[in-house]
Tab-separated table of C-alpha atoms in Angstrom:
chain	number	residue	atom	x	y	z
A	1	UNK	CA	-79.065	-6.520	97.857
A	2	UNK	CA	-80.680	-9.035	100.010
A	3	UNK	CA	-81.054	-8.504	103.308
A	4	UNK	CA	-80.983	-10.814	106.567
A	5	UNK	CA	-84.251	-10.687	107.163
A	6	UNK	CA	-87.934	-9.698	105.764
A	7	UNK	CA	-91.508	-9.605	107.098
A	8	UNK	CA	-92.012	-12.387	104.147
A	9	UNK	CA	-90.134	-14.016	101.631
A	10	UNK	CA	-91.849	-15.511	98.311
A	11	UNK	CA	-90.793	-18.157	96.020
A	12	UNK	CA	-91.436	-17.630	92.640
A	13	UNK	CA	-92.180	-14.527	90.479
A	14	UNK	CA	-95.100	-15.447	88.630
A	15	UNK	CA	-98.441	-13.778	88.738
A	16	UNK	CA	-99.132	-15.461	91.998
A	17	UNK	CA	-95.949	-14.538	93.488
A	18	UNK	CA	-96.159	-10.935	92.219
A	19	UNK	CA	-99.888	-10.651	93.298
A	20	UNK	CA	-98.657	-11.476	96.715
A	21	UNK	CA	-95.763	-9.488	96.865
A	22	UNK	CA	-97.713	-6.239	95.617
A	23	UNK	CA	-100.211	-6.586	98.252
A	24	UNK	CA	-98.198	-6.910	101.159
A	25	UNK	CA	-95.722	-4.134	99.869
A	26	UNK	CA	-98.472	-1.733	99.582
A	27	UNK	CA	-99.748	-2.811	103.207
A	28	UNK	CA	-96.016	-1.981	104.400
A	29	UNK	CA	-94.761	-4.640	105.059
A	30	UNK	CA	-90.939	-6.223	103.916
A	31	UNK	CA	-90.861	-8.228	101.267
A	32	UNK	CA	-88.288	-10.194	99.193
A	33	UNK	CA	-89.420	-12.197	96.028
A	34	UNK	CA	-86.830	-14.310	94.258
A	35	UNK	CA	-86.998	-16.245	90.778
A	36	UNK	CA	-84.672	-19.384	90.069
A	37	UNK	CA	-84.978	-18.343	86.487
A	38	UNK	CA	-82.762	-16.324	84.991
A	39	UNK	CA	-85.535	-14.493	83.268
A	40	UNK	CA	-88.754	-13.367	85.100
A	41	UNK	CA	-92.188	-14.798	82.461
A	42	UNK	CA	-89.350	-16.853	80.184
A	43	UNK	CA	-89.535	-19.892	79.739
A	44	UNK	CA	-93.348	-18.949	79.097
A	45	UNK	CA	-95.228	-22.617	80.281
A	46	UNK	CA	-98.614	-21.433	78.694
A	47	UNK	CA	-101.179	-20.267	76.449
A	48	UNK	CA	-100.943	-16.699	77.215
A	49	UNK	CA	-104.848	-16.202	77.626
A	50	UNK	CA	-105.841	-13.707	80.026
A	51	UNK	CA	-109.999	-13.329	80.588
A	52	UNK	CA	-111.185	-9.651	80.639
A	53	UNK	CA	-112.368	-10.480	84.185
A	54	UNK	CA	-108.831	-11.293	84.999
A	55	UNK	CA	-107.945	-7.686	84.045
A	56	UNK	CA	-110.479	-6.065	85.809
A	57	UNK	CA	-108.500	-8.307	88.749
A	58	UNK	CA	-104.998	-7.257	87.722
A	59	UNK	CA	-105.775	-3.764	86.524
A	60	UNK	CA	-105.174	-1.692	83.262
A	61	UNK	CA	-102.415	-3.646	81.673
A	62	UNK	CA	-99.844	-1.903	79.393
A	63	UNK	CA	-99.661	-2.448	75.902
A	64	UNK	CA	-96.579	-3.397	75.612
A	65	UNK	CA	-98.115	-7.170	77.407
A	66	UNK	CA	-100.580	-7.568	74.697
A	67	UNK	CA	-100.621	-9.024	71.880
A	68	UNK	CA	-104.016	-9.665	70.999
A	69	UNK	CA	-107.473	-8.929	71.689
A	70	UNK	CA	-109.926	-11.852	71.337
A	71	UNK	CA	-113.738	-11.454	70.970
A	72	UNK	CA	-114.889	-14.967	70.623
A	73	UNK	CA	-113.689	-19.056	70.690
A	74	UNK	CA	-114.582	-21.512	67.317
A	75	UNK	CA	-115.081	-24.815	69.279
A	76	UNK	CA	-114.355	-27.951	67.041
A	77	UNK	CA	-116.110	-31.551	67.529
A	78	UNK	CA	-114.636	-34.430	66.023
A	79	UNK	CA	-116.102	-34.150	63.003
A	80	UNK	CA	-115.420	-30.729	62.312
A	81	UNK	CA	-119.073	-29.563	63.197
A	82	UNK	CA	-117.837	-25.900	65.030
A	83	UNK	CA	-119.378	-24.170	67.878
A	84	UNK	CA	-119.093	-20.223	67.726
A	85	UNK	CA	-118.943	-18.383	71.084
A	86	UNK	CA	-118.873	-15.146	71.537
A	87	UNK	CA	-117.034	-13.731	74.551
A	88	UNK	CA	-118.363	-9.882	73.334
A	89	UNK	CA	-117.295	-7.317	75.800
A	90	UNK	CA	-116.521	-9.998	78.747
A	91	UNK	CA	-113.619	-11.689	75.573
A	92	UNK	CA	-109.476	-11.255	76.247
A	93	UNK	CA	-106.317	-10.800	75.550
A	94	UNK	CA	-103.790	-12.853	74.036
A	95	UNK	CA	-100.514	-11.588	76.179
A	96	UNK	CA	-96.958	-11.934	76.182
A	97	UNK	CA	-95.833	-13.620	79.212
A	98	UNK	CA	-92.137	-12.116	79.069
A	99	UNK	CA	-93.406	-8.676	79.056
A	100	UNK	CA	-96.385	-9.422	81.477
A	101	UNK	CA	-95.090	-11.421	84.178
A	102	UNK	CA	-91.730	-8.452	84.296
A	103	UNK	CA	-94.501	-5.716	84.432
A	104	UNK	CA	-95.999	-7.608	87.056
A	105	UNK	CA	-93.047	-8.147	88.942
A	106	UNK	CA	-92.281	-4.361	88.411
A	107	UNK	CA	-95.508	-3.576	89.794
A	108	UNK	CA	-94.480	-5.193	92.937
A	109	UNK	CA	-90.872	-3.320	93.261
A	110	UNK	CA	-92.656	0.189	92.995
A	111	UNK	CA	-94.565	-1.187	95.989
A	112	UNK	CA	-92.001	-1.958	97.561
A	113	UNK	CA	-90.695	-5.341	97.356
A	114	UNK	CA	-87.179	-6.866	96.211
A	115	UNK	CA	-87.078	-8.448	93.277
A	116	UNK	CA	-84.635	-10.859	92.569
A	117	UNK	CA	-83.781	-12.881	89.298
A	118	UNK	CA	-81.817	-16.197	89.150
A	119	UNK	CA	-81.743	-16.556	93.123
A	120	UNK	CA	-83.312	-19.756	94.103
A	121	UNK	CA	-84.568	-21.356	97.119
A	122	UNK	CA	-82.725	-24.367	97.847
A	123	UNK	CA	-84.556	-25.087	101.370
A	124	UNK	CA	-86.628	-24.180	103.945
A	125	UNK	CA	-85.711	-23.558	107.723
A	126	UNK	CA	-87.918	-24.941	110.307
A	127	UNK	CA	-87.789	-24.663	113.844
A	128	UNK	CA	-89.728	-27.136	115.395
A	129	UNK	CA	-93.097	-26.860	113.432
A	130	UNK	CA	-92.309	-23.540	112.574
A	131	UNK	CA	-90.980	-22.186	109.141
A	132	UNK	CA	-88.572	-19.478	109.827
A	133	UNK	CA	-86.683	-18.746	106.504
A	134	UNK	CA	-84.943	-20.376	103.582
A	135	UNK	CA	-82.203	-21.192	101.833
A	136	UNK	CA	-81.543	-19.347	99.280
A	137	UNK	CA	-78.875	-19.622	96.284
A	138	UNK	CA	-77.881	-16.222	94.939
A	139	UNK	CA	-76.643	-16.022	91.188
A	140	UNK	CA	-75.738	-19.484	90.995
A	141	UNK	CA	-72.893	-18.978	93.634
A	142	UNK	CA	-73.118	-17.520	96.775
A	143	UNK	CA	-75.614	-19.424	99.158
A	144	UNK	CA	-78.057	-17.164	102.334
A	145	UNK	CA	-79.863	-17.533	104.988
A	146	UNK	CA	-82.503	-15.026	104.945
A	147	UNK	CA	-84.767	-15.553	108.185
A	148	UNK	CA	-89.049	-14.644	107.577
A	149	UNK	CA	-91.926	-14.467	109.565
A	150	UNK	CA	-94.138	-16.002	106.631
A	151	UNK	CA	-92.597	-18.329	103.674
A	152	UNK	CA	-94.829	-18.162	100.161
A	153	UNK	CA	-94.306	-21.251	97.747
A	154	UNK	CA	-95.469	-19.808	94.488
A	155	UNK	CA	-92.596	-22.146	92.379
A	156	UNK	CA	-95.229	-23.165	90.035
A	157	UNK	CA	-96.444	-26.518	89.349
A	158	UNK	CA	-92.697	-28.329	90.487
A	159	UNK	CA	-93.991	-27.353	94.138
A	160	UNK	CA	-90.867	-28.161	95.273
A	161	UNK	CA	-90.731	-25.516	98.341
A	162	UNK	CA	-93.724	-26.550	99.972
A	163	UNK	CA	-92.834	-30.577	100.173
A	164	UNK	CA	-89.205	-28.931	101.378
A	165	UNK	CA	-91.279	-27.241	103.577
A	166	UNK	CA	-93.494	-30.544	104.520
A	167	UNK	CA	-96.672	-29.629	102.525
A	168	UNK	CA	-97.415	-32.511	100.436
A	169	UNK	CA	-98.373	-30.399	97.274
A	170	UNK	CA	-97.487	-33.581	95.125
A	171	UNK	CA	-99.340	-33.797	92.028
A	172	UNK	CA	-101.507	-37.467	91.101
A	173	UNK	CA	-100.900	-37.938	87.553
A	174	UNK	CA	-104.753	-38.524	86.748
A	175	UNK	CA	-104.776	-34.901	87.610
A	176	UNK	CA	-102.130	-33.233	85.325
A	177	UNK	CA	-102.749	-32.425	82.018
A	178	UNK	CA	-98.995	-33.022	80.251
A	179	UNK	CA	-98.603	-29.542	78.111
A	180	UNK	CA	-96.721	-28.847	74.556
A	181	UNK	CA	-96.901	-25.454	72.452
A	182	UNK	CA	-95.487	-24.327	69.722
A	183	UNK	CA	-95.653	-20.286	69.187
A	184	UNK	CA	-95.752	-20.003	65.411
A	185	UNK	CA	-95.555	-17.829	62.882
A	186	UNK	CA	-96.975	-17.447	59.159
A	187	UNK	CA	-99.827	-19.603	59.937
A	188	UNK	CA	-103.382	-19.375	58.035
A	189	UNK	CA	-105.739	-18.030	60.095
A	190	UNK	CA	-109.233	-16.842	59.553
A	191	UNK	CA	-109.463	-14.636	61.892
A	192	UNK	CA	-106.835	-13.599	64.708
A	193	UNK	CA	-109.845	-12.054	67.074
A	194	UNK	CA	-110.743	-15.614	68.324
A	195	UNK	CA	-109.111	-18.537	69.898
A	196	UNK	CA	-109.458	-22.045	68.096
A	197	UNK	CA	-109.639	-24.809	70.644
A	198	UNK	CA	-109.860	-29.067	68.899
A	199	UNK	CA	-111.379	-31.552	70.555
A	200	UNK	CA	-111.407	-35.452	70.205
A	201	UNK	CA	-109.620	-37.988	71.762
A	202	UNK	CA	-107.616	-38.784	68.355
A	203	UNK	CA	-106.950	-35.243	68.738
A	204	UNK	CA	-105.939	-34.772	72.091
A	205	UNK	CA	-106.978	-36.992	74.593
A	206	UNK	CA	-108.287	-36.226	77.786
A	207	UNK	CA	-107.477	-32.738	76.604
A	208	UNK	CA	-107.788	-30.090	73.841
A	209	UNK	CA	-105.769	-28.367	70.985
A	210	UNK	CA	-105.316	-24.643	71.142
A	211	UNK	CA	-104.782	-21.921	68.632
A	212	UNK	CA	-104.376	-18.909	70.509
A	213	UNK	CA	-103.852	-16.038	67.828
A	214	UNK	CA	-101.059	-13.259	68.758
A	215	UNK	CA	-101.224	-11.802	65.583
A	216	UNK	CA	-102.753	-11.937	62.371
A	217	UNK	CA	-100.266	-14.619	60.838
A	218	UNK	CA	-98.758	-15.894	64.784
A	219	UNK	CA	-100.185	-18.427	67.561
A	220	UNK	CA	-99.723	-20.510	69.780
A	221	UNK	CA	-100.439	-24.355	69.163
A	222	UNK	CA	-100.780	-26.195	72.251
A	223	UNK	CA	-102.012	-29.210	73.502
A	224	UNK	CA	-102.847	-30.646	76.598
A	225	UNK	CA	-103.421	-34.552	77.255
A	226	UNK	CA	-103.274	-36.894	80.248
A	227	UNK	CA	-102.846	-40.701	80.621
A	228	UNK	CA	-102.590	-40.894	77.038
A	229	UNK	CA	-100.727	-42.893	74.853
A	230	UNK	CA	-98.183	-41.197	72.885
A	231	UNK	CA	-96.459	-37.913	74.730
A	232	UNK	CA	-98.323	-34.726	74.015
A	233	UNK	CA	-95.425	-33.492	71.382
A	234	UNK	CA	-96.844	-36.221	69.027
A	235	UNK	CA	-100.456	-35.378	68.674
A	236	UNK	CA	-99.506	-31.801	68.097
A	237	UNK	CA	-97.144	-32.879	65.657
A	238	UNK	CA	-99.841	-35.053	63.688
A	239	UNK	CA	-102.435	-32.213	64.431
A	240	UNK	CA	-99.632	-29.833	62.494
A	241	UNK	CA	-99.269	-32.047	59.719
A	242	UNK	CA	-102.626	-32.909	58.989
A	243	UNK	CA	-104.113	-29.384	58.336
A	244	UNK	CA	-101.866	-28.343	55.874
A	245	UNK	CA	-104.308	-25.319	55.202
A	246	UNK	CA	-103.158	-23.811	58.684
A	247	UNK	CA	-99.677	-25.236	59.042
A	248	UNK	CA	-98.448	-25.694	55.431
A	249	UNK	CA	-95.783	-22.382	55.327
A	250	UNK	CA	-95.678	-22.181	59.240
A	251	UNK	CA	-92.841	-21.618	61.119
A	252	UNK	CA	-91.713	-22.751	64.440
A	253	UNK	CA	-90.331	-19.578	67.018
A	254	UNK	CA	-90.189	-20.996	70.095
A	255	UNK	CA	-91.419	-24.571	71.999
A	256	UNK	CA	-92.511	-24.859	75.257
A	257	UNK	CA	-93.623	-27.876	77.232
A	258	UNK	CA	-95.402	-28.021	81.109
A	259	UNK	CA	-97.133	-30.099	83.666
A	260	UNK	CA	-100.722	-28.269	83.997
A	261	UNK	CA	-102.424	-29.301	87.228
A	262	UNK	CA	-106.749	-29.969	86.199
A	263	UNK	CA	-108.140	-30.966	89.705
A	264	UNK	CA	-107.108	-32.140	93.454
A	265	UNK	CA	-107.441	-29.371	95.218
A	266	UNK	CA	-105.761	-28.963	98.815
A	267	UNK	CA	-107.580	-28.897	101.730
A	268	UNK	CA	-104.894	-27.651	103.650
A	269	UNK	CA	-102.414	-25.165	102.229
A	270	UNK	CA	-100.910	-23.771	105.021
A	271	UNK	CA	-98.241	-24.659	107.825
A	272	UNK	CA	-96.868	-22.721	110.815
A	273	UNK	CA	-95.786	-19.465	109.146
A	274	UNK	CA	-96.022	-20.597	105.511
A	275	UNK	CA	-98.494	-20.707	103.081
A	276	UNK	CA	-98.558	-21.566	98.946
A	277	UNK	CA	-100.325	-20.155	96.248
A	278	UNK	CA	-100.760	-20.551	92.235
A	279	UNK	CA	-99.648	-23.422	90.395
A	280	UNK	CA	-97.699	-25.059	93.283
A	281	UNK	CA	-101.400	-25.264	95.256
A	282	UNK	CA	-103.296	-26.877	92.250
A	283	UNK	CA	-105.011	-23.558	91.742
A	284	UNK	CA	-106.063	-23.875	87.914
A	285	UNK	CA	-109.339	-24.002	86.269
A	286	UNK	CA	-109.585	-27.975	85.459
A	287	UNK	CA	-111.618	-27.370	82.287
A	288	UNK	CA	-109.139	-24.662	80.560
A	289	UNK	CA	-106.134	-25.436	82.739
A	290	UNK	CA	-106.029	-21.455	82.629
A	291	UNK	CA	-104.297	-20.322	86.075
A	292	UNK	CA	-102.952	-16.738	86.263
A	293	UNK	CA	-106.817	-15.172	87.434
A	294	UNK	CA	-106.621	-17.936	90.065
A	295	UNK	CA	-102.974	-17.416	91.487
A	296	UNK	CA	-103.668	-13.285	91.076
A	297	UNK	CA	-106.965	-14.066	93.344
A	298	UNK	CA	-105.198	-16.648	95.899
A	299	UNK	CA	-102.243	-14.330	96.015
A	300	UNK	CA	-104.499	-10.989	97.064
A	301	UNK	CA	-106.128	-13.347	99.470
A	302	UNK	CA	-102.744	-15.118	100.968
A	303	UNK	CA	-101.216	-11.322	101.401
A	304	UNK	CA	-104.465	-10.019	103.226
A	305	UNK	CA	-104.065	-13.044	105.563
A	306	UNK	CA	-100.706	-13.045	106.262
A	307	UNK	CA	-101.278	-9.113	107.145
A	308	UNK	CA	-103.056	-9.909	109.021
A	309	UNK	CA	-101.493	-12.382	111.509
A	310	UNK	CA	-98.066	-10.295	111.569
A	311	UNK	CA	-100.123	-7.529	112.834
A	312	UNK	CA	-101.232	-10.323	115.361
A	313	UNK	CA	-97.686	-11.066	116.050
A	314	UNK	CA	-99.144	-14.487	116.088
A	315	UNK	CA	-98.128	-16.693	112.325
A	316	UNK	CA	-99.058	-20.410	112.978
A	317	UNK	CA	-101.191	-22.110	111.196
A	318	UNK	CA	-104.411	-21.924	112.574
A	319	UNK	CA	-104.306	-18.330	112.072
A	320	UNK	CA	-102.841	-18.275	108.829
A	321	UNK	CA	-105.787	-20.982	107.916
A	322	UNK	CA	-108.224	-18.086	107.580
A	323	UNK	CA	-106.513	-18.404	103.651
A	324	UNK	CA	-108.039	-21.804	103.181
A	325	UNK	CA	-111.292	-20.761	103.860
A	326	UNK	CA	-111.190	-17.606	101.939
A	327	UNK	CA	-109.797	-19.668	99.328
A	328	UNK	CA	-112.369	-22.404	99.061
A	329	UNK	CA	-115.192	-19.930	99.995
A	330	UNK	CA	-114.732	-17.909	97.167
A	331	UNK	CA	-112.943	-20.252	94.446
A	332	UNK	CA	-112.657	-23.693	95.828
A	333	UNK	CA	-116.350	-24.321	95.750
A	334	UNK	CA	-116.565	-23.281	92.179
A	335	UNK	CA	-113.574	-25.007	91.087
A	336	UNK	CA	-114.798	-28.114	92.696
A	337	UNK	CA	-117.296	-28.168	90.470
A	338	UNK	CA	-115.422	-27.487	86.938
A	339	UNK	CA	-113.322	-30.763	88.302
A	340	UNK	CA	-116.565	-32.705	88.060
A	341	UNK	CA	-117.528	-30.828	84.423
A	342	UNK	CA	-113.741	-32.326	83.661
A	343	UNK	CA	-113.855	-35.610	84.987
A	344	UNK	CA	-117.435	-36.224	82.795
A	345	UNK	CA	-115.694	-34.566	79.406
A	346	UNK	CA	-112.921	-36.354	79.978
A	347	UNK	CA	-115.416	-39.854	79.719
A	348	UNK	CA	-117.122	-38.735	76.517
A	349	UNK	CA	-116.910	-40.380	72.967
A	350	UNK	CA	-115.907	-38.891	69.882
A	351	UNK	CA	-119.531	-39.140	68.784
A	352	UNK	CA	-120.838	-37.229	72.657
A	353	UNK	CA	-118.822	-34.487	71.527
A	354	UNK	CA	-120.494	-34.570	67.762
A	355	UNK	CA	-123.805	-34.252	69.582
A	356	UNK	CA	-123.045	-31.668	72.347
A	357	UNK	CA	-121.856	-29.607	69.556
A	358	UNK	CA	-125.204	-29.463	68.122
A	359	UNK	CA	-126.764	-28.060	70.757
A	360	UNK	CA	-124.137	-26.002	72.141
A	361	UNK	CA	-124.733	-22.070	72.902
A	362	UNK	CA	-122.413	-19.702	74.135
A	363	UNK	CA	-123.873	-18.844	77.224
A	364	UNK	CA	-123.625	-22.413	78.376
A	365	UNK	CA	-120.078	-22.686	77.248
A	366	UNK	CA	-118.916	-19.458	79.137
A	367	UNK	CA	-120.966	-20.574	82.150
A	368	UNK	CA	-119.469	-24.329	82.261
A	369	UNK	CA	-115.827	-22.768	82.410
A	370	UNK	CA	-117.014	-20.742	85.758
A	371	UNK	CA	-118.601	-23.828	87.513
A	372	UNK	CA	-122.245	-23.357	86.083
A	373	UNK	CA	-123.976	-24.212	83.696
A	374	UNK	CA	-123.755	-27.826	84.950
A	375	UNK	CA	-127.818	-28.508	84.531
A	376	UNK	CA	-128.073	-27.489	80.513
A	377	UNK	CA	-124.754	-29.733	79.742
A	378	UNK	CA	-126.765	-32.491	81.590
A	379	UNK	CA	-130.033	-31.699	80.014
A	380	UNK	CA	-127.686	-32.384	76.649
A	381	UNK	CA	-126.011	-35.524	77.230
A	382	UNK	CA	-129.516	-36.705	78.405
A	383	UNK	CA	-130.525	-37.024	75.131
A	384	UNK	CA	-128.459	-40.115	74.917
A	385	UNK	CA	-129.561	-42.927	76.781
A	386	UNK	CA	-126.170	-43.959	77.456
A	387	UNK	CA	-125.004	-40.859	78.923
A	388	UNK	CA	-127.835	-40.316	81.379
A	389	UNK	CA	-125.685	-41.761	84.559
A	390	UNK	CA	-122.809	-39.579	83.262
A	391	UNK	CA	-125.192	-36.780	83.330
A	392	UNK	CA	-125.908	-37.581	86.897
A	393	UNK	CA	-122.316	-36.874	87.943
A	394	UNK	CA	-122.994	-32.839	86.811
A	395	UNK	CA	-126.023	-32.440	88.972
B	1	UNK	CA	-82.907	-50.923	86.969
B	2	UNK	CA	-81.975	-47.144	85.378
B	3	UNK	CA	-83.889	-43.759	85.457
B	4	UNK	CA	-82.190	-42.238	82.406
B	5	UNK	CA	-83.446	-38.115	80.870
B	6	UNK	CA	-82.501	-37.091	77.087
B	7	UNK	CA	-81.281	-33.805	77.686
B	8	UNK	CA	-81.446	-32.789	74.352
B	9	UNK	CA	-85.159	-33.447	74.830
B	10	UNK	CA	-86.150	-32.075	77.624
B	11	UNK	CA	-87.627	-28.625	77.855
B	12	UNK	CA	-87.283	-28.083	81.242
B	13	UNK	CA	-91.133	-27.456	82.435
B	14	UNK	CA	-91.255	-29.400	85.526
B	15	UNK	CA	-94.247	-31.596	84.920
B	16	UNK	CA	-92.016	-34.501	86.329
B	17	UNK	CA	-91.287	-33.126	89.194
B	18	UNK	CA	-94.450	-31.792	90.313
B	19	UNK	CA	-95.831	-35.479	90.093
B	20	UNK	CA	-92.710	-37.125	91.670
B	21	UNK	CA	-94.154	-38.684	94.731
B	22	UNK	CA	-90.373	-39.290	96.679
B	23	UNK	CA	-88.939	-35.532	95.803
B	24	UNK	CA	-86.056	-36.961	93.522
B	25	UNK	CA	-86.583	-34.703	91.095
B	26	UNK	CA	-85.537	-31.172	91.261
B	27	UNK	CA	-86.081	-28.249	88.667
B	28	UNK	CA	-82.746	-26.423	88.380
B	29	UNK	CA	-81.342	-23.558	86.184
B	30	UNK	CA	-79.395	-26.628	84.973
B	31	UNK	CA	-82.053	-28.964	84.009
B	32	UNK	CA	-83.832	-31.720	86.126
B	33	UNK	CA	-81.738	-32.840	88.783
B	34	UNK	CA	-82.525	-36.689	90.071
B	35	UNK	CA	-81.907	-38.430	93.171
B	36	UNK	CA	-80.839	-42.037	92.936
B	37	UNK	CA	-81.360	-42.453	96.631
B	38	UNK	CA	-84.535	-40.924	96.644
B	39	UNK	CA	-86.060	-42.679	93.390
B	40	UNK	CA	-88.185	-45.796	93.549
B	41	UNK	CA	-88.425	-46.150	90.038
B	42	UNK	CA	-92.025	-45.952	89.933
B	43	UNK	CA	-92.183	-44.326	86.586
B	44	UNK	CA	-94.701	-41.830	86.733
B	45	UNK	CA	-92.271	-39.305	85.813
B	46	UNK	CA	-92.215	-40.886	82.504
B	47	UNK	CA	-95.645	-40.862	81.967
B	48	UNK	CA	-96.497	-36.967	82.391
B	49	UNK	CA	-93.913	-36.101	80.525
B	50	UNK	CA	-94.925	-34.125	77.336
B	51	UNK	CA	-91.934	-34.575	74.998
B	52	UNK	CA	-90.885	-37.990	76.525
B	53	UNK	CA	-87.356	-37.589	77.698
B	54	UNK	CA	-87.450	-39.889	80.828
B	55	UNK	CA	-87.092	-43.758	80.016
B	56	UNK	CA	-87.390	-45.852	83.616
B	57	UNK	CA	-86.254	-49.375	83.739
B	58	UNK	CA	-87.204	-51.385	86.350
C-alpha cells in the first residue's frame, strides 16, 4: 500500500495534516499521510468547538460530525456575576472529533492521497541539510523507507518529527496550557445552545473551565491551567464536586488529557524540504487554545507553497520560507497579539475579573478572541488604578 | 536520581513530550517512551502534566 516514494509525505492526520494533504492532492501532486494512532480523531485531545468561520474554511460539514449547534457563550467571573455573548449567525458547532477528523481524512483520499492508520514515523532522513524522507513504522511491525521531496510535521503538540528533523519546535512550559476533559453525560444544563466557560484562578488558574454542550443532557468539562499548583485533573475534580446542581447524577464517558500550546510562535518553521504545521508549530489561538481553524489555514497555506517549489524543482528552504511569511502575514500578526491579551488575563485578580465582567459586551469579547478589541479591554481595566500599567501592555 | 510514569495514570496526550527540552520522551502507540541517556532530570515534564503521572527525583 505504500509506495517508495511520494511528491510529499505528512505526519499526522489531524485537521492540519488533512488540510494539507487535500490541497496538494487536488493540485496533483503524490501524497502519503500516515497516523501513529490506531484510530484517525481518537484519542480526541479537545473541546470539540469549531467557529462558523472555521466552516466556511473547511466547507459544508456532514452531519454525522456534529453534535451541536451553539448560538452564544455564558462567561462566569469569580463571583458568579455572568457575561452573555451572543455569537448569532457567526456561533458553532459542537463536533465529534472521531467522526470529523475521519471525514476529513476521507476528504483527502477522494483527492487523492494515501491514508494510512497506525503507521508511524520513527525518523527523518537527511542528506546533508536536506530532508529527503522518513522512517516510517508500518502496523507496528514492518519498518520503510519512503523517500519525499517535502516532509510535513503535523504530529500535534509532541512535535516530535520536526526536532527529529532539527526544528526546535520544543514547547516552554510558561506557554502550555496543561489540558483535562471529561465528556459527560446526564448533566444539568440550562441550555445546550451555548458553551459555559469559568473563570478564576481558584477555578482554573492561568486558564478556564469549559462546558461545551453536545447534547441536551452531554458535555464536555475541560480545563486548562498552567504553572499551577495542583495538576489540572484536580481543579476539575473540585469544580465537579462543588456544583452539585450540574454534576450531581452525571456520568463520566470518556477522559481525555493534552498539552495545549497558548503562545511562542516560530519564526522559522521551515528547513530544506520540510515544513510543520498545526499543533506541532504552536499554531493555536492563546486566549481559547482553539487550534483546528489555525492548522486548516496553515495547512492550505503550507500545500500552496510547497506546490509551488516542486513545480520549481527547487525545495530548500528559502523557497519553501514563502510559508512563514504567508503564515505570519495573515495569522501570526493577529495571534501575536491574542498572546499579549493572554499574558495580561493571565496577571488579573479574582476581583479584575469581577469588574471586567461588569462592563463586558459581546462585541468586545468576540473581537478580543480575533486579536482586537485590545483598546476597550484597556479602556476597562483602566478604571482601576492598579491595572493602568497592565493596560499598557494591550495597547 | 529516578524519572518514574504511573501508567495507570497516564492518558497518553503528549503534553510531556512536547515540552521535553532533550527529546527523551517519545509518544508511542505504547505509551510514553523515556530515554535515560537523553534525560537530565530537569522535571518539567512533571510539571505540565495534567493528571500527574511523572514523579522526577533528582
Amino acid at each position: 500500500m505504500i509506495k517508495d516514494s511520494y511528491d510529499v509525505v505528512v505526519a499526522g492526520a489531524g485537521p492540519g495534516g488533512s488540510s494539507v494533504s487535500k490541497t496538494l492532492a487536488e493540485l496533483g501532486f503524490s501524497v502519503l499521510m500516515v497516523e501513529k494512532r490506531q484510530e484517525i480523531g481518537a484519542p480526541k485531545r479537545c473541546g470539540e468547538g469549531l467557529t462558523m468561520n472555521t466552516v466556511d474554511i473547511i466547507g459544508e460539514i456532514p452531519q454525522e460530525c456534529i453534535r451541536q449547534k451553539i448560538d452564544g457563550a455564558t462567561l462566569y467571573a469569580p463571583n458568579g456575576n455572568h457575561v452573555l455573548v451572543d455569537l448569532g449567525a457567526e456561533g458553532g458547532y459542537i463536533v465529534e472529533r472521531k467522526a470529523f477528523d475521519k471525514w476529513l481524512a476521507v476528504r483527502a483520499s477522494r483527492a487523492g492521497a494515501t491514508v494510512v492508520a497506525h503507521a508511524e514515523v520513527t525518523d527523518v532522513i537527511k542528506e546533508g541539510s536536506q530532508v529527503t524522507g522518513v522512517r516510517i513504522l508500518v502496523g507496528g511491525g514492518e519498518e520503510k523507507t519512503v523517500r519525499a521531496k517535502v516532509v510535513v510535521a503535523a504530529d500535534g503538540v509532541e512535535s516530535t518529527v520536526s526536532r527529529k528533523a532539527g526544528l526546535n519546535t520544543t514547547n516552554k512550559l510558561v506557554n502550555v496550557d496543561s489540558g483535562y476533559q471529561y465528556e459527560m453525560s446526564n448533566l444539568k444544563l440550562e441550555t445546550s445552545k451555548r458553551i459555559i466557560l469559568y473563570f478564576g484562578n481558584d477555578i482554573a488558574p492561568r486558564g478556564y473551565l469549559w462546558i461545551f454542550p453536545k447534547g441536551p443532557d452531554i458535555a464536555n468539562v475541560g480545563i486548562g491551567t498552567a504553572m499551577s499548583e495542583k495538576p489540572a485533573k484536580w481543579y476539575l475534580d473540585k469544580f465537579i464536586k462543588d456544583h452539585p446542581e450540574i454534576f450531581g447524577q452525571s456520568s463520566i464517558i470518556e477522559a481525555n488529557s493534552g498539552g495545549i500550546p497558548v503562545g511562542g510562535f516560530l519564526e522559522n518553521m521551515v528547513l530544506d524540504g520540510f515544513l510543520v504545521v498545526g499543533d506541532a508549530a504552536h499554531q493555536v489561538n492563546p486566549i481559547h487554545g482553539g487550534g483546528m481553524k489555525e492548522a486548516t489555514i496553515a495547512g492550505e497555506m503550507a500545500a500552496k507553497v510547497i506546490a509551488k517549489a516542486i513545480e520549481k524543482g527547487d525545495v530548500s528552504a528559502s523557497v519553501l520560507s514563502e510559508y512563514n511569511e504567508m503564515w505570519w502575514k495573515e495569522r501570526g500578526s493577529k495571534l501575536k497579539k491574542v498572546e499579549k491579551l493572554r499574558e495580561v488575563v493571565e496577571k488579573l485578580s479574582d476581583s479584575d475579573f469581577n469588574m471586567i465582567s461588569e462592563s463586558l459586551t459581546s462585541d468586545v469579547a468576540i473581537g478580543l478572541t480575533r486579536g482586537g478589541k485590545m483598546y476597550s479591554l484597556a479602556k476597562i481595566l483602566m478604571k482601576n488604578p492598579r491595572l493602568v500599567k497592565l493596560a499598557r501592555h494591550l495597547i | 536520581m529516578a524519572w518514574k510514569i504511573d501508567n495507570e495514570k497516564c492518558l497518553r496526550c503528549g503534553a510531556c513530550v512536547s515540552v521535553c527540552p532533550e527529546l527523551a520522551l517519545e509518544l508511542k502507540e505504547t505509551g510514553i517512551v523515556h530515554d535515560a541517556k537523553k534525560c537530565t532530570l530537569c522535571g518539567i515534564c512533571e510539571k505540565v502534566c495534567p493528571v500527574r503521572a511523572i514523579e522526577v527525583k533528582k
